[in-house]
GROMACS .gro file of C-alpha atoms in nm:
model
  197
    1UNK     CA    1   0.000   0.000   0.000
    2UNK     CA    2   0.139   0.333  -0.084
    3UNK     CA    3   0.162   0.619   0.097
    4UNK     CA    4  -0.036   0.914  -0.059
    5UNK     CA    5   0.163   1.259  -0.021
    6UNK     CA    6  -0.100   1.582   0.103
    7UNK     CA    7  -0.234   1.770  -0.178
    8UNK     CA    8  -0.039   2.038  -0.129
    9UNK     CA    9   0.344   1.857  -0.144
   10UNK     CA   10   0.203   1.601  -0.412
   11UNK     CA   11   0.402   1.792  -0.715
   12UNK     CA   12   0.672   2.036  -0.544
   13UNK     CA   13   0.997   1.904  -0.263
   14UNK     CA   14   0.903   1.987   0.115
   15UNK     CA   15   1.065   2.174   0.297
   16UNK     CA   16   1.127   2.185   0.691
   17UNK     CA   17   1.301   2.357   0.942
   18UNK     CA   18   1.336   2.457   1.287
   19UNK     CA   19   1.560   2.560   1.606
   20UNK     CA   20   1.723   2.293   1.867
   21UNK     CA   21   1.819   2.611   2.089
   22UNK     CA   22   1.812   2.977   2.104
   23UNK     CA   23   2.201   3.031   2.015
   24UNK     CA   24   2.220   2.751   1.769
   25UNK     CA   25   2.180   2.790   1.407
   26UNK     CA   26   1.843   2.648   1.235
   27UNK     CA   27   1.852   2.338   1.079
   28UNK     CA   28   1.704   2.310   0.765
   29UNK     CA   29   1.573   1.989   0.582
   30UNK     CA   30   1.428   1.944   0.181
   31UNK     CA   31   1.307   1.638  -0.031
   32UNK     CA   32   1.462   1.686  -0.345
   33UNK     CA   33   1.354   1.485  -0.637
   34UNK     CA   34   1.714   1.223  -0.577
   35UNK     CA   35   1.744   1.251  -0.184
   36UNK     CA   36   1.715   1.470   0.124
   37UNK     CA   37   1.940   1.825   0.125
   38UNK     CA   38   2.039   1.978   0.511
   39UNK     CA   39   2.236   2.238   0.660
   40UNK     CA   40   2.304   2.281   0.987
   41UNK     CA   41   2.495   2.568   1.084
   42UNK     CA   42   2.816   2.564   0.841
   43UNK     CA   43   2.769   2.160   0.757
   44UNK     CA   44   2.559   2.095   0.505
   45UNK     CA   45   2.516   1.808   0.258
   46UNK     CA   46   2.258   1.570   0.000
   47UNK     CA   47   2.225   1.235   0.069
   48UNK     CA   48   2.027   1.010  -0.135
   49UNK     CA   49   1.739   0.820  -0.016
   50UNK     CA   50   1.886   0.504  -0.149
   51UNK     CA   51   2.202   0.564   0.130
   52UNK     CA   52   1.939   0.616   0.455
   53UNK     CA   53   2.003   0.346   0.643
   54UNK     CA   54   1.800   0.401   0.920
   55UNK     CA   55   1.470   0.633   1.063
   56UNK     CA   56   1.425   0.628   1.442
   57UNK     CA   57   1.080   0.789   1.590
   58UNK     CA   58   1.074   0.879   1.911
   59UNK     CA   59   0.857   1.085   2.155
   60UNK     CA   60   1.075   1.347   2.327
   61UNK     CA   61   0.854   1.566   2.568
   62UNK     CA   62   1.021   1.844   2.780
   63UNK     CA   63   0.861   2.081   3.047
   64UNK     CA   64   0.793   2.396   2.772
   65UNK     CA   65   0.608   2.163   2.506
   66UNK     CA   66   0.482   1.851   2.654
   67UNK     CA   67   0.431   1.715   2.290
   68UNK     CA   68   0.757   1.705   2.097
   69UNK     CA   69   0.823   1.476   1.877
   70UNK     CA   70   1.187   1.303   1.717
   71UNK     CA   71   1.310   1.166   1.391
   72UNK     CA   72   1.625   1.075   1.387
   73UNK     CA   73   1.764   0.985   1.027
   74UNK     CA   74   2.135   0.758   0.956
   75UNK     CA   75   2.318   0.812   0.690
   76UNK     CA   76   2.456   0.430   0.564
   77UNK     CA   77   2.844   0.601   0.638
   78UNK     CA   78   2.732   0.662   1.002
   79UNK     CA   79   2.625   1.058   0.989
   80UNK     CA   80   2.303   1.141   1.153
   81UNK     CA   81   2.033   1.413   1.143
   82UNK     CA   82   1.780   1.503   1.356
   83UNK     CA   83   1.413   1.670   1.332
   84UNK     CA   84   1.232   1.813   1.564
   85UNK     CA   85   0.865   1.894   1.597
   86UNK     CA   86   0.921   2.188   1.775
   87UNK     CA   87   1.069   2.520   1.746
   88UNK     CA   88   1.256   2.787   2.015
   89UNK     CA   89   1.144   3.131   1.925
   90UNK     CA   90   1.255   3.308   2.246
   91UNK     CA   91   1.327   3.289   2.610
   92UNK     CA   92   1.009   3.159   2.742
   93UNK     CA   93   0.842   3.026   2.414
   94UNK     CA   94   0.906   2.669   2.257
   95UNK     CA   95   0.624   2.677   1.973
   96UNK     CA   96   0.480   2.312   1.796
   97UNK     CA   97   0.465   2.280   1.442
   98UNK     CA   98   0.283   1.987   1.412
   99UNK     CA   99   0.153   2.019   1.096
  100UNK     CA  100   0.475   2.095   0.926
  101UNK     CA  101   0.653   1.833   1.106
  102UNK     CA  102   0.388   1.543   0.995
  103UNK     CA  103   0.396   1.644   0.633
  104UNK     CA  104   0.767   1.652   0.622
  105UNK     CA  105   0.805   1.253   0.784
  106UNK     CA  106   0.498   1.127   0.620
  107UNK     CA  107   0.629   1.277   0.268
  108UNK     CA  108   0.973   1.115   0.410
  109UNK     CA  109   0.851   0.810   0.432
  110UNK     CA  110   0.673   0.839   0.108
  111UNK     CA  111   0.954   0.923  -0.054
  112UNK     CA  112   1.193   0.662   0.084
  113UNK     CA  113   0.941   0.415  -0.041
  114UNK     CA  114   0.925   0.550  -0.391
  115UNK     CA  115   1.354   0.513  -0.405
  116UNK     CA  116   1.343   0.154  -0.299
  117UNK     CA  117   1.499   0.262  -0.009
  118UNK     CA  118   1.587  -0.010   0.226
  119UNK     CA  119   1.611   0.183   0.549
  120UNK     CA  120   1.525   0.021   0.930
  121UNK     CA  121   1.236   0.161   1.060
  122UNK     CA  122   1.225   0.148   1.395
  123UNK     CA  123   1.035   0.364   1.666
  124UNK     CA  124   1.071   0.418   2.013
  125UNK     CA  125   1.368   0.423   2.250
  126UNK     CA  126   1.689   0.221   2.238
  127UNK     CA  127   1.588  -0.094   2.372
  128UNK     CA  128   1.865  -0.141   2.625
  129UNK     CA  129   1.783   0.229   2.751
  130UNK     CA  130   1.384   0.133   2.778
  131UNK     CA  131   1.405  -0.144   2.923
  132UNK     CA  132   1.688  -0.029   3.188
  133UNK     CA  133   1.485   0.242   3.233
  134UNK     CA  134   1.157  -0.001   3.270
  135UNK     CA  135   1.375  -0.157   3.530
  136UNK     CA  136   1.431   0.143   3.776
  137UNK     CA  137   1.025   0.214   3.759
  138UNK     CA  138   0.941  -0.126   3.809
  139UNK     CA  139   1.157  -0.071   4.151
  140UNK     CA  140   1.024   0.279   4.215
  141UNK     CA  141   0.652   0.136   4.132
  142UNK     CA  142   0.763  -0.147   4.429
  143UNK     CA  143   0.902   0.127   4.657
  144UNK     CA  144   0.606   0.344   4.608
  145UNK     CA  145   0.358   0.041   4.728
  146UNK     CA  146   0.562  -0.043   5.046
  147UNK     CA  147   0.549   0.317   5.159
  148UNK     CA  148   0.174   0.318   5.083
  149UNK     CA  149   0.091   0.027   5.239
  150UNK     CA  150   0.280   0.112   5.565
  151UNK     CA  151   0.114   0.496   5.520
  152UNK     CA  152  -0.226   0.285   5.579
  153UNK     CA  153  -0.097   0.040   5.823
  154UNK     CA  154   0.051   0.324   6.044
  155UNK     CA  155  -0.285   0.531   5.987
  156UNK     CA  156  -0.135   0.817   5.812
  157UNK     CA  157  -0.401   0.880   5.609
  158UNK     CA  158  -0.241   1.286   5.496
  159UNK     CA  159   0.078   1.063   5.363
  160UNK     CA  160  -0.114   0.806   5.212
  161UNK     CA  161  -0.309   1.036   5.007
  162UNK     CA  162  -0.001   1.236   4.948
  163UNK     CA  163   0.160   0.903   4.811
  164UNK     CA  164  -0.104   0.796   4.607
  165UNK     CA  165  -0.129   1.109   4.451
  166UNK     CA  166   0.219   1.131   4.354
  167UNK     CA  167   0.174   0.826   4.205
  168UNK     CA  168  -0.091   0.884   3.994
  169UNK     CA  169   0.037   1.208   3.859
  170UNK     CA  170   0.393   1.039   3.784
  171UNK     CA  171   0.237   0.733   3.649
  172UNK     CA  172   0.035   0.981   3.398
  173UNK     CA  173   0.346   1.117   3.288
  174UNK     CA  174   0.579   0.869   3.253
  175UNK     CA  175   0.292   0.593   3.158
  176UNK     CA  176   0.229   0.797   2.862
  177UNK     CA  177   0.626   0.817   2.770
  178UNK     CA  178   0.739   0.472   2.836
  179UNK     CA  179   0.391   0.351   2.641
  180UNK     CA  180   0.439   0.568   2.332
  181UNK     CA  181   0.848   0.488   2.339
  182UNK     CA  182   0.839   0.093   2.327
  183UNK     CA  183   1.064  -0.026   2.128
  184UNK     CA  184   0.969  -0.186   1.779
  185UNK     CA  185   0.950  -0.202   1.387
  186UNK     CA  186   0.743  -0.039   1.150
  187UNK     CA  187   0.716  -0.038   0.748
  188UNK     CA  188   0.691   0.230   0.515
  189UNK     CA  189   0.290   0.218   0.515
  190UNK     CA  190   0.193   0.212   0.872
  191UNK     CA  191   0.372   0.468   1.021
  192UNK     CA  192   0.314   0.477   1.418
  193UNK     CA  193   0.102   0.741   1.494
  194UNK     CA  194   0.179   0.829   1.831
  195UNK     CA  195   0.479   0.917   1.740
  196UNK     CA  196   0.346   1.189   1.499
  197UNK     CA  197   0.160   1.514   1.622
   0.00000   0.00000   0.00000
């Protein structure tokens, strides 16, 4: 099944760009007809969709945008590239640009396809790091219990409800990371879509 490009990057490249930080340059992405053109700061370069070797999507939320998303993209020689959904416009303001950012990966994809490209796609975290990190909340969820159930025992109801509380509010938060981060394998027609604004 093919993946049908939006209306409006059907015929013309797509472009997309944004900033990591406030003092860093932009970096700027396009889908040429033969492969993808960058520049970051002073490096800059084409590579061909036929030499990706590998597209990693990844959910990457921080405090200022709770819904940032990551594609990292391997060059077959080792060099990498990164996209972000979002975009630092000053101080205080981290803006989304989810719409931009969904066009440019699904046309991507699309376009990766069309080359015969034979990149991994994988989304999520490393494995080793998820599942280390699955580890340490697996002990904290353990942790969390004992001090609950003594809370009750000991009939401290203010530190029970304090502790269950916490709990639910850190299980919301990092639930919804570790859930959209598993690791796994996807193919050029079924993109994941929680890892896309």
């Amino acid at each position: 099944m093919a993946i049908v490009p939006p209306p409006e990057i059907a015929q013309t490249g797509l472009s997309y760009a944004y900033r990591a930080s406030l003092i860093g340059s932009a970096h700027r992405f396009a889908l040429e007809d033969d492969g993808i053109s960058w520049q970051v700061g002073r490096r800059s370069g084409t590579w061909r969709y036929a030499d990706v070797a590998v597209v990693r999507m990844s959910y990457r939320p921080m405090s200022m945008q709770s819904r940032r998303f990551r594609a990292d993209i391997e060059h077959r020689d080792g060099g990498r590239i990164v996209a972000m959904s979002t975009t630092w416009q000053t101080l205080a303001l981290m803006a989304a640009q989810d719409n931009d950012y969904r066009a440019f990966i699904v046309e991507l994809h699309r376009r990766l396809a069309e080359h015969g490209g034979h990149a991994s796609l994988v989304a999520g975290l490393n494995p080793a790091l998820y599942f280390a990190g699955a580890g340490v909340l697996a002990l904290l969820v353990v942790s969390m219990a004992a001090l609950l159930g003594r809370a009750l025992v000991t009939g401290e109801w203010a530190g029970a409800l304090f502790i269950a509380g916490l709990s639910a509010l850190f299980g919301w938060q990092i639930g919804g990371f570790m859930r959209r981060n598993r690791p796994r394998v996807y193919t050029f027609d079924a993109l994941p879509q929680d890892l896309l604004p």
